[in-house]
mmCIF file of C-alpha atoms and ligand atoms in Angstrom:
data_model
loop_
_atom_site.group_PDB
_atom_site.id
_atom_site.type_symbol
_atom_site.label_atom_id
_atom_site.label_comp_id
_atom_site.label_asym_id
_atom_site.label_seq_id
_atom_site.Cartn_x
_atom_site.Cartn_y
_atom_site.Cartn_z
ATOM 1 C CA MET A 25 25.026 3.187 5.900
ATOM 2 C CA ILE A 26 21.634 1.459 5.946
ATOM 3 C CA ARG A 27 19.277 2.704 3.283
ATOM 4 C CA PHE A 28 15.585 3.113 3.951
ATOM 5 C CA LEU A 29 14.978 1.173 0.743
ATOM 6 C CA ASP A 30 17.410 -0.846 -1.373
ATOM 7 C CA LEU A 31 15.997 -1.592 -4.812
ATOM 8 C CA GLN A 32 19.365 -2.377 -6.400
ATOM 9 C CA GLU A 33 20.025 -5.399 -4.178
ATOM 10 C CA GLN A 34 16.734 -7.036 -5.174
ATOM 11 C CA TYR A 35 17.559 -6.473 -8.844
ATOM 12 C CA ARG A 36 21.041 -7.969 -8.408
ATOM 13 C CA GLN A 37 19.523 -11.148 -6.981
ATOM 14 C CA ILE A 38 17.218 -11.815 -9.939
ATOM 15 C CA LYS A 39 19.055 -9.935 -12.695
ATOM 16 C CA PRO A 40 19.347 -12.747 -15.278
ATOM 17 C CA GLU A 41 15.607 -13.489 -15.154
ATOM 18 C CA ILE A 42 14.616 -9.828 -15.258
ATOM 19 C CA ASP A 43 16.998 -8.965 -18.071
ATOM 20 C CA ALA A 44 15.760 -11.893 -20.163
ATOM 21 C CA ALA A 45 12.116 -10.928 -19.576
ATOM 22 C CA ILE A 46 12.739 -7.316 -20.634
ATOM 23 C CA PHE A 47 14.669 -8.476 -23.674
ATOM 24 C CA ARG A 48 11.795 -10.724 -24.784
ATOM 25 C CA VAL A 49 9.386 -7.770 -24.746
ATOM 26 C CA VAL A 50 11.842 -5.593 -26.663
ATOM 27 C CA GLU A 51 12.274 -8.320 -29.254
ATOM 28 C CA SER A 52 8.523 -8.877 -29.561
ATOM 29 C CA GLY A 53 7.829 -5.167 -30.047
ATOM 30 C CA GLN A 54 4.699 -5.465 -27.862
ATOM 31 C CA PHE A 55 5.422 -2.530 -25.627
ATOM 32 C CA VAL A 56 1.897 -1.674 -24.468
ATOM 33 C CA LEU A 57 -0.372 -4.350 -22.894
ATOM 34 C CA GLY A 58 0.310 -7.518 -24.960
ATOM 35 C CA PRO A 59 1.010 -11.084 -23.823
ATOM 36 C CA ALA A 60 3.362 -10.263 -20.927
ATOM 37 C CA VAL A 61 0.720 -8.022 -19.356
ATOM 38 C CA ALA A 62 -2.046 -10.576 -20.001
ATOM 39 C CA ALA A 63 0.050 -13.286 -18.333
ATOM 40 C CA PHE A 64 0.644 -11.030 -15.348
ATOM 41 C CA GLU A 65 -3.060 -10.230 -15.074
ATOM 42 C CA GLU A 66 -3.911 -13.911 -14.902
ATOM 43 C CA ARG A 67 -1.283 -14.578 -12.279
ATOM 44 C CA PHE A 68 -2.062 -11.586 -10.114
ATOM 45 C CA ALA A 69 -5.815 -12.313 -10.179
ATOM 46 C CA ALA A 70 -5.088 -15.836 -8.917
ATOM 47 C CA TYR A 71 -2.762 -14.447 -6.235
ATOM 48 C CA CYS A 72 -5.533 -12.127 -5.028
ATOM 49 C CA GLY A 73 -8.120 -14.927 -5.179
ATOM 50 C CA VAL A 74 -10.311 -13.104 -7.715
ATOM 51 C CA LYS A 75 -11.506 -13.734 -11.254
ATOM 52 C CA HIS A 76 -10.339 -10.533 -12.964
ATOM 53 C CA CYS A 77 -7.296 -8.273 -12.938
ATOM 54 C CA VAL A 78 -7.022 -5.132 -15.064
ATOM 55 C CA ALA A 79 -3.382 -4.048 -15.336
ATOM 56 C CA LEU A 80 -2.854 -0.293 -15.389
ATOM 57 C CA ASN A 81 -0.211 2.390 -15.414
ATOM 58 C CA SER A 82 -0.535 3.289 -11.704
ATOM 59 C CA GLY A 83 -2.358 2.666 -8.464
ATOM 60 C CA THR A 84 -3.941 6.083 -8.805
ATOM 61 C CA SER A 85 -5.448 5.021 -12.139
ATOM 62 C CA ALA A 86 -6.753 1.861 -10.451
ATOM 63 C CA LEU A 87 -8.585 3.928 -7.825
ATOM 64 C CA HIS A 88 -9.889 6.332 -10.448
ATOM 65 C CA LEU A 89 -11.219 3.575 -12.722
ATOM 66 C CA ALA A 90 -12.671 1.558 -9.845
ATOM 67 C CA LEU A 91 -14.679 4.605 -8.756
ATOM 68 C CA LEU A 92 -15.761 5.449 -12.303
ATOM 69 C CA ALA A 93 -16.748 1.860 -13.084
ATOM 70 C CA ALA A 94 -18.814 1.821 -9.885
ATOM 71 C CA GLY A 95 -20.679 4.849 -11.207
ATOM 72 C CA ILE A 96 -19.249 7.424 -8.769
ATOM 73 C CA GLY A 97 -19.547 10.960 -10.129
ATOM 74 C CA PRO A 98 -20.276 14.598 -9.325
ATOM 75 C CA GLY A 99 -22.471 15.093 -6.271
ATOM 76 C CA ASP A 100 -21.520 11.715 -4.775
ATOM 77 C CA GLU A 101 -19.617 11.273 -1.531
ATOM 78 C CA VAL A 102 -17.006 8.638 -0.759
ATOM 79 C CA ILE A 103 -16.002 7.814 2.815
ATOM 80 C CA THR A 104 -12.264 7.328 3.260
ATOM 81 C CA VAL A 105 -9.399 8.193 5.615
ATOM 82 C CA SER A 106 -7.024 11.115 5.777
ATOM 83 C CA MET A 107 -4.114 8.948 6.998
ATOM 84 C CA THR A 108 -3.062 7.836 3.514
ATOM 85 C CA PHE A 109 -1.106 8.923 0.477
ATOM 86 C CA VAL A 110 -2.915 11.792 -1.296
ATOM 87 C CA ALA A 111 -3.737 9.571 -4.294
ATOM 88 C CA THR A 112 -6.689 8.065 -2.423
ATOM 89 C CA THR A 113 -8.287 11.485 -2.093
ATOM 90 C CA ALA A 114 -7.183 12.685 -5.531
ATOM 91 C CA ALA A 115 -8.876 9.753 -7.283
ATOM 92 C CA ILE A 116 -12.199 10.612 -5.637
ATOM 93 C CA LEU A 117 -11.847 14.231 -6.729
ATOM 94 C CA TYR A 118 -10.918 13.149 -10.308
ATOM 95 C CA CYS A 119 -14.455 11.692 -10.517
ATOM 96 C CA GLY A 120 -16.003 14.964 -9.385
ATOM 97 C CA ALA A 121 -17.059 13.306 -6.125
ATOM 98 C CA THR A 122 -16.352 14.510 -2.572
ATOM 99 C CA PRO A 123 -14.151 12.672 -0.069
ATOM 100 C CA ARG A 124 -15.595 12.442 3.454
ATOM 101 C CA PHE A 125 -12.912 11.496 5.966
ATOM 102 C CA VAL A 126 -13.281 9.451 9.111
ATOM 103 C CA ASP A 127 -10.569 8.898 11.714
ATOM 104 C CA VAL A 128 -8.485 5.750 12.031
ATOM 105 C CA ASP A 129 -8.423 3.253 14.888
ATOM 106 C CA PRO A 130 -5.586 4.003 17.346
ATOM 107 C CA ASP A 131 -4.530 0.322 17.518
ATOM 108 C CA THR A 132 -4.540 -0.642 13.842
ATOM 109 C CA TRP A 133 -4.130 2.795 12.190
ATOM 110 C CA THR A 134 -6.789 1.861 9.617
ATOM 111 C CA MET A 135 -10.358 3.137 9.101
ATOM 112 C CA ASP A 136 -12.324 2.972 12.343
ATOM 113 C CA PRO A 137 -15.561 1.133 11.436
ATOM 114 C CA HIS A 138 -17.348 2.635 14.459
ATOM 115 C CA LEU A 139 -17.168 6.078 12.867
ATOM 116 C CA VAL A 140 -18.425 5.177 9.412
ATOM 117 C CA GLU A 141 -22.169 5.025 9.865
ATOM 118 C CA ALA A 142 -22.284 8.572 11.291
ATOM 119 C CA ALA A 143 -20.493 9.842 8.158
ATOM 120 C CA ILE A 144 -23.082 8.389 5.753
ATOM 121 C CA THR A 145 -25.367 10.916 4.064
ATOM 122 C CA PRO A 146 -27.929 10.516 1.243
ATOM 123 C CA GLN A 147 -25.052 11.367 -1.154
ATOM 124 C CA THR A 148 -22.722 8.603 0.059
ATOM 125 C CA LYS A 149 -22.034 6.021 -2.653
ATOM 126 C CA ALA A 150 -18.884 4.202 -1.543
ATOM 127 C CA ILE A 151 -16.538 3.329 1.312
ATOM 128 C CA LEU A 152 -12.827 3.377 0.445
ATOM 129 C CA PRO A 153 -10.718 1.909 3.270
ATOM 130 C CA VAL A 154 -6.903 2.000 3.002
ATOM 131 C CA HIS A 155 -4.819 -1.022 4.057
ATOM 132 C CA LEU A 156 -2.148 1.202 5.570
ATOM 133 C CA HIS A 157 1.463 -0.013 5.669
ATOM 134 C CA GLY A 158 0.389 -3.534 4.649
ATOM 135 C CA LEU A 159 -2.256 -4.187 7.314
ATOM 136 C CA MET A 160 -5.805 -4.658 6.081
ATOM 137 C CA ALA A 161 -8.611 -2.513 7.449
ATOM 138 C CA GLU A 162 -11.282 -4.243 9.545
ATOM 139 C CA MET A 163 -13.239 -5.401 6.502
ATOM 140 C CA ASP A 164 -16.163 -7.426 7.925
ATOM 141 C CA PRO A 165 -17.875 -4.524 9.732
ATOM 142 C CA LEU A 166 -17.088 -2.155 6.850
ATOM 143 C CA VAL A 167 -18.659 -4.482 4.276
ATOM 144 C CA ALA A 168 -21.644 -5.076 6.575
ATOM 145 C CA ILE A 169 -22.245 -1.312 6.858
ATOM 146 C CA ALA A 170 -21.850 -0.927 3.084
ATOM 147 C CA ARG A 171 -24.351 -3.679 2.342
ATOM 148 C CA ARG A 172 -26.860 -2.224 4.835
ATOM 149 C CA HIS A 173 -26.697 1.135 3.064
ATOM 150 C CA GLY A 174 -26.274 -0.060 -0.542
ATOM 151 C CA LEU A 175 -22.719 1.284 -0.847
ATOM 152 C CA VAL A 176 -19.824 0.085 -2.965
ATOM 153 C CA VAL A 177 -16.587 -0.963 -1.205
ATOM 154 C CA ILE A 178 -13.290 -0.192 -2.901
ATOM 155 C CA GLU A 179 -10.107 -1.368 -1.172
ATOM 156 C CA ASP A 180 -7.020 0.799 -1.453
ATOM 157 C CA ALA A 181 -4.564 -2.091 -1.348
ATOM 158 C CA ALA A 182 -1.695 -0.083 -2.888
ATOM 159 C CA GLN A 183 0.564 -1.045 0.053
ATOM 160 C CA SER A 184 -0.794 -4.531 0.703
ATOM 161 C CA HIS A 185 0.106 -7.152 -1.906
ATOM 162 C CA GLY A 186 -0.540 -10.534 -0.333
ATOM 163 C CA ALA A 187 -1.990 -9.175 2.921
ATOM 164 C CA GLY A 188 -4.811 -11.207 4.424
ATOM 165 C CA TYR A 189 -8.004 -10.795 6.457
ATOM 166 C CA LYS A 190 -9.555 -13.941 7.941
ATOM 167 C CA GLY A 191 -7.791 -15.966 5.261
ATOM 168 C CA ARG A 192 -8.962 -13.776 2.405
ATOM 169 C CA PRO A 193 -6.426 -11.837 0.329
ATOM 170 C CA ALA A 194 -6.300 -8.053 0.064
ATOM 171 C CA GLY A 195 -8.354 -6.863 -2.878
ATOM 172 C CA SER A 196 -10.767 -9.796 -2.806
ATOM 173 C CA ILE A 197 -13.239 -8.591 -0.173
ATOM 174 C CA GLY A 198 -14.533 -5.291 -1.537
ATOM 175 C CA ASP A 199 -16.155 -4.825 -4.928
ATOM 176 C CA VAL A 200 -12.771 -3.756 -6.360
ATOM 177 C CA GLY A 201 -9.225 -3.876 -4.953
ATOM 178 C CA CYS A 202 -6.664 -1.339 -6.145
ATOM 179 C CA PHE A 203 -2.912 -1.990 -6.168
ATOM 180 C CA SER A 204 0.164 0.082 -6.941
ATOM 181 C CA PHE A 205 3.370 -1.364 -8.380
ATOM 182 C CA TYR A 206 5.399 1.797 -7.852
ATOM 183 C CA PRO A 207 9.059 0.658 -7.590
ATOM 184 C CA GLY A 208 9.310 0.733 -3.795
ATOM 185 C CA LYS A 209 6.134 -1.273 -3.230
ATOM 186 C CA ASN A 210 6.298 -4.892 -2.004
ATOM 187 C CA LEU A 211 5.675 -5.881 -5.619
ATOM 188 C CA GLY A 212 7.342 -3.117 -7.581
ATOM 189 C CA ALA A 213 7.709 -2.443 -11.298
ATOM 190 C CA PHE A 214 10.662 -0.634 -12.885
ATOM 191 C CA GLY A 215 8.555 2.477 -13.296
ATOM 192 C CA GLU A 216 4.873 3.207 -12.760
ATOM 193 C CA GLY A 217 2.286 0.424 -12.587
ATOM 194 C CA GLY A 218 -0.976 -0.555 -10.951
ATOM 195 C CA ALA A 219 -3.934 -2.934 -11.150
ATOM 196 C CA ALA A 220 -7.578 -3.211 -10.213
ATOM 197 C CA VAL A 221 -8.885 -6.645 -9.218
ATOM 198 C CA THR A 222 -12.484 -7.796 -8.900
ATOM 199 C CA ASN A 223 -14.839 -10.758 -9.053
ATOM 200 C CA ASN A 224 -17.442 -8.654 -10.836
ATOM 201 C CA PRO A 225 -17.275 -9.187 -14.633
ATOM 202 C CA ASP A 226 -19.177 -5.972 -15.398
ATOM 203 C CA LEU A 227 -16.781 -3.837 -13.359
ATOM 204 C CA ALA A 228 -13.808 -5.635 -14.936
ATOM 205 C CA ARG A 229 -15.115 -5.021 -18.438
ATOM 206 C CA GLN A 230 -15.826 -1.369 -17.718
ATOM 207 C CA MET A 231 -12.341 -0.809 -16.253
ATOM 208 C CA SER A 232 -10.728 -2.588 -19.241
ATOM 209 C CA LEU A 233 -12.594 -0.306 -21.618
ATOM 210 C CA LEU A 234 -11.785 2.843 -19.664
ATOM 211 C CA ARG A 235 -8.028 2.109 -19.467
ATOM 212 C CA ASP A 236 -7.740 1.948 -23.263
ATOM 213 C CA TRP A 237 -9.624 5.000 -24.528
ATOM 214 C CA GLY A 238 -12.991 3.270 -24.184
ATOM 215 C CA GLN A 239 -12.189 1.168 -27.261
ATOM 216 C CA GLU A 240 -14.166 -2.005 -27.804
ATOM 217 C CA SER A 241 -12.064 -2.668 -30.890
ATOM 218 C CA LYS A 242 -9.539 -0.469 -32.698
ATOM 219 C CA TYR A 243 -10.955 3.050 -33.214
ATOM 220 C CA ASN A 244 -14.372 1.930 -31.980
ATOM 221 C CA HIS A 245 -14.795 4.072 -28.845
ATOM 222 C CA VAL A 246 -17.908 3.148 -26.898
ATOM 223 C CA VAL A 247 -17.222 5.235 -23.764
ATOM 224 C CA PRO A 248 -14.915 8.213 -23.179
ATOM 225 C CA GLY A 249 -11.787 6.628 -21.749
ATOM 226 C CA TYR A 250 -8.202 7.198 -20.666
ATOM 227 C CA ASN A 251 -4.689 6.123 -21.537
ATOM 228 C CA TYR A 252 -4.097 4.055 -18.395
ATOM 229 C CA ARG A 253 -2.540 0.952 -20.006
ATOM 230 C CA MET A 254 0.318 -1.018 -18.467
ATOM 231 C CA ASP A 255 3.584 -1.248 -20.447
ATOM 232 C CA GLY A 256 4.653 -4.662 -21.688
ATOM 233 C CA ILE A 257 8.040 -4.339 -19.978
ATOM 234 C CA GLN A 258 6.398 -3.670 -16.605
ATOM 235 C CA GLY A 259 4.125 -6.706 -17.059
ATOM 236 C CA ALA A 260 7.149 -8.869 -17.858
ATOM 237 C CA ILE A 261 9.103 -7.621 -14.815
ATOM 238 C CA LEU A 262 6.131 -8.116 -12.512
ATOM 239 C CA ASN A 263 5.666 -11.639 -13.851
ATOM 240 C CA VAL A 264 9.224 -12.498 -12.822
ATOM 241 C CA LYS A 265 8.739 -10.895 -9.420
ATOM 242 C CA MET A 266 5.584 -12.941 -8.828
ATOM 243 C CA ASN A 267 7.932 -15.948 -8.455
ATOM 244 C CA TYR A 268 9.363 -14.316 -5.335
ATOM 245 C CA ILE A 269 6.586 -12.281 -3.777
ATOM 246 C CA GLU A 270 5.682 -14.865 -1.128
ATOM 247 C CA ALA A 271 9.316 -15.456 -0.076
ATOM 248 C CA TRP A 272 9.916 -11.699 0.043
ATOM 249 C CA THR A 273 6.770 -11.185 2.105
ATOM 250 C CA GLU A 274 7.804 -13.836 4.613
ATOM 251 C CA ALA A 275 11.263 -12.231 4.847
ATOM 252 C CA ARG A 276 9.629 -8.858 5.606
ATOM 253 C CA ARG A 277 7.468 -10.480 8.265
ATOM 254 C CA THR A 278 10.565 -12.045 9.830
ATOM 255 C CA VAL A 279 12.342 -8.688 10.001
ATOM 256 C CA ALA A 280 9.180 -7.157 11.516
ATOM 257 C CA SER A 281 8.954 -9.871 14.143
ATOM 258 C CA HIS A 282 12.536 -9.137 15.217
ATOM 259 C CA TYR A 283 11.811 -5.434 15.517
ATOM 260 C CA ASP A 284 8.685 -6.363 17.485
ATOM 261 C CA ARG A 285 10.608 -8.570 19.850
ATOM 262 C CA LEU A 286 13.322 -6.031 20.512
ATOM 263 C CA LEU A 287 10.935 -3.160 21.004
ATOM 264 C CA ALA A 288 8.371 -5.124 23.008
ATOM 265 C CA SER A 289 9.862 -4.138 26.343
ATOM 266 C CA SER A 290 9.576 -0.435 25.618
ATOM 267 C CA SER A 291 6.479 1.653 25.998
ATOM 268 C CA ARG A 292 8.249 4.496 24.150
ATOM 269 C CA TYR A 293 7.813 2.915 20.742
ATOM 270 C CA LYS A 294 4.184 2.266 19.984
ATOM 271 C CA ARG A 295 3.481 -0.113 17.159
ATOM 272 C CA PRO A 296 0.184 -1.167 15.626
ATOM 273 C CA ALA A 297 -1.486 -4.212 17.092
ATOM 274 C CA PRO A 298 -2.304 -6.345 14.038
ATOM 275 C CA PRO A 299 -5.382 -8.425 14.870
ATOM 276 C CA ARG A 300 -4.701 -12.170 14.893
ATOM 277 C CA HIS A 301 -6.978 -12.628 11.883
ATOM 278 C CA CYS A 302 -4.815 -10.339 9.713
ATOM 279 C CA ARG A 303 -1.670 -11.114 7.751
ATOM 280 C CA HIS A 304 0.385 -7.904 7.888
ATOM 281 C CA VAL A 305 2.825 -7.683 4.938
ATOM 282 C CA TYR A 306 4.885 -4.772 6.305
ATOM 283 C CA HIS A 307 5.242 -2.513 3.316
ATOM 284 C CA VAL A 308 6.162 -0.065 6.079
ATOM 285 C CA TYR A 309 7.336 -0.837 9.618
ATOM 286 C CA ALA A 310 6.419 2.279 11.549
ATOM 287 C CA VAL A 311 6.757 3.145 15.195
ATOM 288 C CA GLU A 312 5.038 6.023 16.929
ATOM 289 C CA LEU A 313 7.031 8.151 19.358
ATOM 290 C CA SER A 314 6.870 11.543 20.970
ATOM 291 C CA ASP A 315 10.338 12.826 19.948
ATOM 292 C CA ARG A 316 10.176 11.597 16.364
ATOM 293 C CA ASP A 317 12.128 14.411 14.745
ATOM 294 C CA ASP A 318 15.088 14.126 17.150
ATOM 295 C CA VAL A 319 15.234 10.370 16.735
ATOM 296 C CA GLN A 320 15.045 10.648 12.967
ATOM 297 C CA THR A 321 17.929 13.128 12.941
ATOM 298 C CA ALA A 322 20.022 10.916 15.219
ATOM 299 C CA LEU A 323 19.443 7.889 12.992
ATOM 300 C CA SER A 324 20.266 9.910 9.903
ATOM 301 C CA ASP A 325 23.529 11.091 11.535
ATOM 302 C CA ALA A 326 24.336 7.429 12.136
ATOM 303 C CA GLY A 327 23.751 6.642 8.458
ATOM 304 C CA ILE A 328 20.343 5.006 8.889
ATOM 305 C CA GLY A 329 17.622 6.075 6.472
ATOM 306 C CA THR A 330 14.061 6.410 7.740
ATOM 307 C CA GLY A 331 10.771 7.719 6.346
ATOM 308 C CA ILE A 332 7.486 9.168 7.572
ATOM 309 C CA HIS A 333 4.244 7.750 6.189
ATOM 310 C CA TYR A 334 2.713 10.324 6.408
ATOM 311 C CA PRO A 335 3.854 13.548 8.108
ATOM 312 C CA VAL A 336 0.878 15.712 7.085
ATOM 313 C CA PRO A 337 -2.522 14.044 6.799
ATOM 314 C CA VAL A 338 -4.489 14.758 3.647
ATOM 315 C CA HIS A 339 -7.087 16.927 5.417
ATOM 316 C CA LEU A 340 -4.327 19.327 6.518
ATOM 317 C CA GLN A 341 -2.611 19.547 3.107
ATOM 318 C CA LYS A 342 -2.834 22.942 1.432
ATOM 319 C CA ALA A 343 -3.980 21.320 -1.810
ATOM 320 C CA TYR A 344 -7.111 19.968 -0.151
ATOM 321 C CA ARG A 345 -8.011 22.964 2.019
ATOM 322 C CA ASP A 346 -11.204 23.445 0.014
ATOM 323 C CA LEU A 347 -12.593 20.257 1.529
ATOM 324 C CA GLY A 348 -13.157 22.357 4.629
ATOM 325 C CA TYR A 349 -11.347 20.333 7.270
ATOM 326 C CA GLY A 350 -8.951 21.680 9.887
ATOM 327 C CA ARG A 351 -6.664 20.684 12.724
ATOM 328 C CA GLY A 352 -8.518 18.819 15.441
ATOM 329 C CA ASP A 353 -10.998 17.127 13.104
ATOM 330 C CA PHE A 354 -9.252 13.718 13.208
ATOM 331 C CA PRO A 355 -7.256 13.503 16.444
ATOM 332 C CA VAL A 356 -5.893 9.968 16.019
ATOM 333 C CA THR A 357 -4.751 10.648 12.454
ATOM 334 C CA GLU A 358 -3.108 13.915 13.495
ATOM 335 C CA SER A 359 -1.289 12.428 16.446
ATOM 336 C CA LEU A 360 0.014 9.562 14.274
ATOM 337 C CA ALA A 361 1.260 12.037 11.665
ATOM 338 C CA ASP A 362 3.190 13.849 14.407
ATOM 339 C CA GLY A 363 4.695 10.660 15.817
ATOM 340 C CA PHE A 364 5.185 8.221 12.939
ATOM 341 C CA LEU A 365 8.693 7.057 12.038
ATOM 342 C CA SER A 366 9.177 4.340 9.417
ATOM 343 C CA LEU A 367 12.219 2.114 9.920
ATOM 344 C CA PRO A 368 14.053 0.305 7.112
ATOM 345 C CA ILE A 369 12.323 -2.930 6.133
ATOM 346 C CA TYR A 370 12.930 -5.019 3.042
ATOM 347 C CA PRO A 371 13.553 -8.683 2.384
ATOM 348 C CA GLU A 372 17.282 -8.148 1.924
ATOM 349 C CA LEU A 373 17.769 -6.389 5.276
ATOM 350 C CA GLY A 374 20.341 -8.514 7.083
ATOM 351 C CA PRO A 375 20.495 -9.438 10.775
ATOM 352 C CA ASP A 376 23.476 -7.172 11.458
ATOM 353 C CA GLN A 377 21.619 -4.241 9.985
ATOM 354 C CA VAL A 378 18.516 -4.872 12.110
ATOM 355 C CA THR A 379 20.738 -5.077 15.184
ATOM 356 C CA LYS A 380 22.455 -1.806 14.311
ATOM 357 C CA ILE A 381 19.150 -0.009 13.788
ATOM 358 C CA VAL A 382 17.854 -1.140 17.161
ATOM 359 C CA ARG A 383 21.117 -0.140 18.882
ATOM 360 C CA MET A 384 20.925 3.301 17.310
ATOM 361 C CA LEU A 385 17.283 3.660 18.323
ATOM 362 C CA GLU A 386 18.299 2.819 21.850
ATOM 363 C CA LYS A 387 21.028 5.447 21.774
ATOM 364 C CA ALA A 388 18.854 8.110 20.190
ATOM 365 C CA SER A 389 15.963 7.655 22.537
ATOM 366 C CA PRO A 390 16.904 5.335 25.364
ATOM 367 C CA VAL A 391 14.724 2.245 25.447
ATOM 368 C CA GLU A 392 15.104 -0.734 27.658
ATOM 369 C CA VAL A 393 16.127 -3.178 24.923
ATOM 370 C CA PRO A 394 17.795 -6.038 26.772
ATOM 371 C CA ILE A 395 21.196 -6.852 25.303
ATOM 372 C CA SER A 396 20.261 -10.554 25.434
ATOM 373 C CA ALA A 397 17.397 -9.846 23.026
ATOM 374 C CA ILE A 398 19.834 -8.277 20.562
ATOM 375 C CA ASN A 399 22.172 -11.266 20.835
ATOM 376 C CA ASN A 400 19.267 -13.672 20.339
ATOM 377 C CA LEU A 401 18.198 -11.695 17.310
ATOM 378 C CA LYS A 402 21.652 -11.997 15.754
ATOM 379 C CA ALA A 403 21.619 -15.716 16.285
ATOM 380 C CA SER A 404 18.135 -16.302 14.920
ATOM 381 C CA LEU A 405 17.896 -14.118 11.825
ATOM 382 C CA PRO A 406 18.391 -15.838 8.474
ATOM 383 C CA VAL A 407 21.774 -14.937 6.994
HETATM 384 C C1 PLP B 17 -2.246 4.131 -0.083
HETATM 385 C C2 PLP B 17 -1.882 4.482 -1.493
HETATM 386 N N1 PLP B 17 -2.875 4.694 -2.380
HETATM 387 C C3 PLP B 17 -2.606 5.001 -3.656
HETATM 388 C C4 PLP B 17 -1.320 5.110 -4.129
HETATM 389 C C5 PLP B 17 -1.086 5.515 -5.542
HETATM 390 O O1 PLP B 17 -0.355 4.581 -6.274
HETATM 391 P P1 PLP B 17 0.560 5.081 -7.518
HETATM 392 O O2 PLP B 17 1.709 5.824 -6.944
HETATM 393 O O3 PLP B 17 0.956 3.801 -8.172
HETATM 394 O O4 PLP B 17 -0.289 5.916 -8.375
HETATM 395 C C6 PLP B 17 -0.262 4.877 -3.250
HETATM 396 C C7 PLP B 17 1.131 4.992 -3.710
HETATM 397 O O5 PLP B 17 2.021 5.380 -3.025
HETATM 398 C C8 PLP B 17 -0.549 4.565 -1.902
HETATM 399 O O6 PLP B 17 0.431 4.351 -1.014
#
C-alpha cells in the first residue's frame, strides 16, 4: 500500500520537537496569535524574501484579505484561472467582485500571459495568477501587463512554499502573496492555517487589522473586520517545520526528478515543462494522459493512492454557473482536467515505493520505461 499522502510519517520523524512546541503554547495559555505566531511570521517573511507576513487561519482568508486590502470590491473584476482550487474564485466573490478567467499555458499549466491583456476591461483591478502544483506562473510578463494597466498583482502561492522565479521566492513578486498551511501542503499545520506576505507596509497593516475584527487596540474597531487569526499552536508547529522545509523541498524535487527520468521515454505521460528559471517545489506531481480513469483504477487496485488536481475546472462547477461560462471556453484547462493524474509525492517516499509506482504505471498503461532506468533509480535514490 502506498498512500497518496502520508502525514503520520512526517510527524513521527519530528515528534519530540512538535510535542514540546505544542506543550509550550498550552502552558503559556496564548492560544490565539501570541509569541509563537509572531515568531513564525518573522521567519516566514524572511523565507519569502519580504518584509511582512500576516499569519491567518487559512489560505482562503489570505486571498480574501489581500483583495480587500488592495481595495477590490463590488463592480471590480479580477483576472484569474479556472484550473485551480475553488478558493481562488471564492475569495474574489467574497469581496463582491467578479472573476474573469483566462486559460492556462499548455506547457506550464499556469496562467497564459498572452491571454491576459484581451481580458482586461475598464472594471479590471487585479491579476491573480495561481502557482499550480508548486510551479510559479510566468510572473515577469504578468507584472509588466499589470503595471501598464495600473492593476494589482496577487499571487496565489497556496501550493508553492519556497518555489522560485528567476531567483525570487513565491509570494515576493506580486503586491501580496497568499499561502495555505492546510495539513497536506508542503508546509502544513495540524489544522487550518494561512498567511499573506508583502513588502507593502500599508497592505500589511490593513490585513493585520482585518484579520482581528478591525481592532487597532482592544475593543477599538477602526474598520469592519473578520476573525481570521492564526492559532498559537499552529504557529508553534509551523515554526518547528520551518527547520525542515528546505530539506523536505529538496527531497520532493529528488523524487520528481526520478519520476521525470523514468517517464522521459514515454510520450503517453505528459508532464509540465518547468522553465529553467523556475524552482518547482512539487506540491503535486501530475501527469496528463488520455486513459486517466482506467490508470487510476488500476493503481488503486494495486494499493497505490493517486489524486486529481483538479477534475472539474471552476468554470464548469455547478456552484459557479452564474459566472456564465461553459464547456469549450478554456480548452487547455478542460483537457488538463480530463487527463490529470497526481502521483504520490512526499519527502518520505522511499526509492522502492517510487519504483513500484512506475512499474504499476507501466502495467496499467504500457509505457516504454527501460528496466535499466528502474534499476538505476533504485541505486541512486536516497535511502
Ligand atoms: C490554489 C489554492 N488556493 C487557495 C487554497 C485555499 O487554501 P485553504 O484551504 O488554506 O483555505 C488552496 C488550498 O487547497 C489552493 O490549493
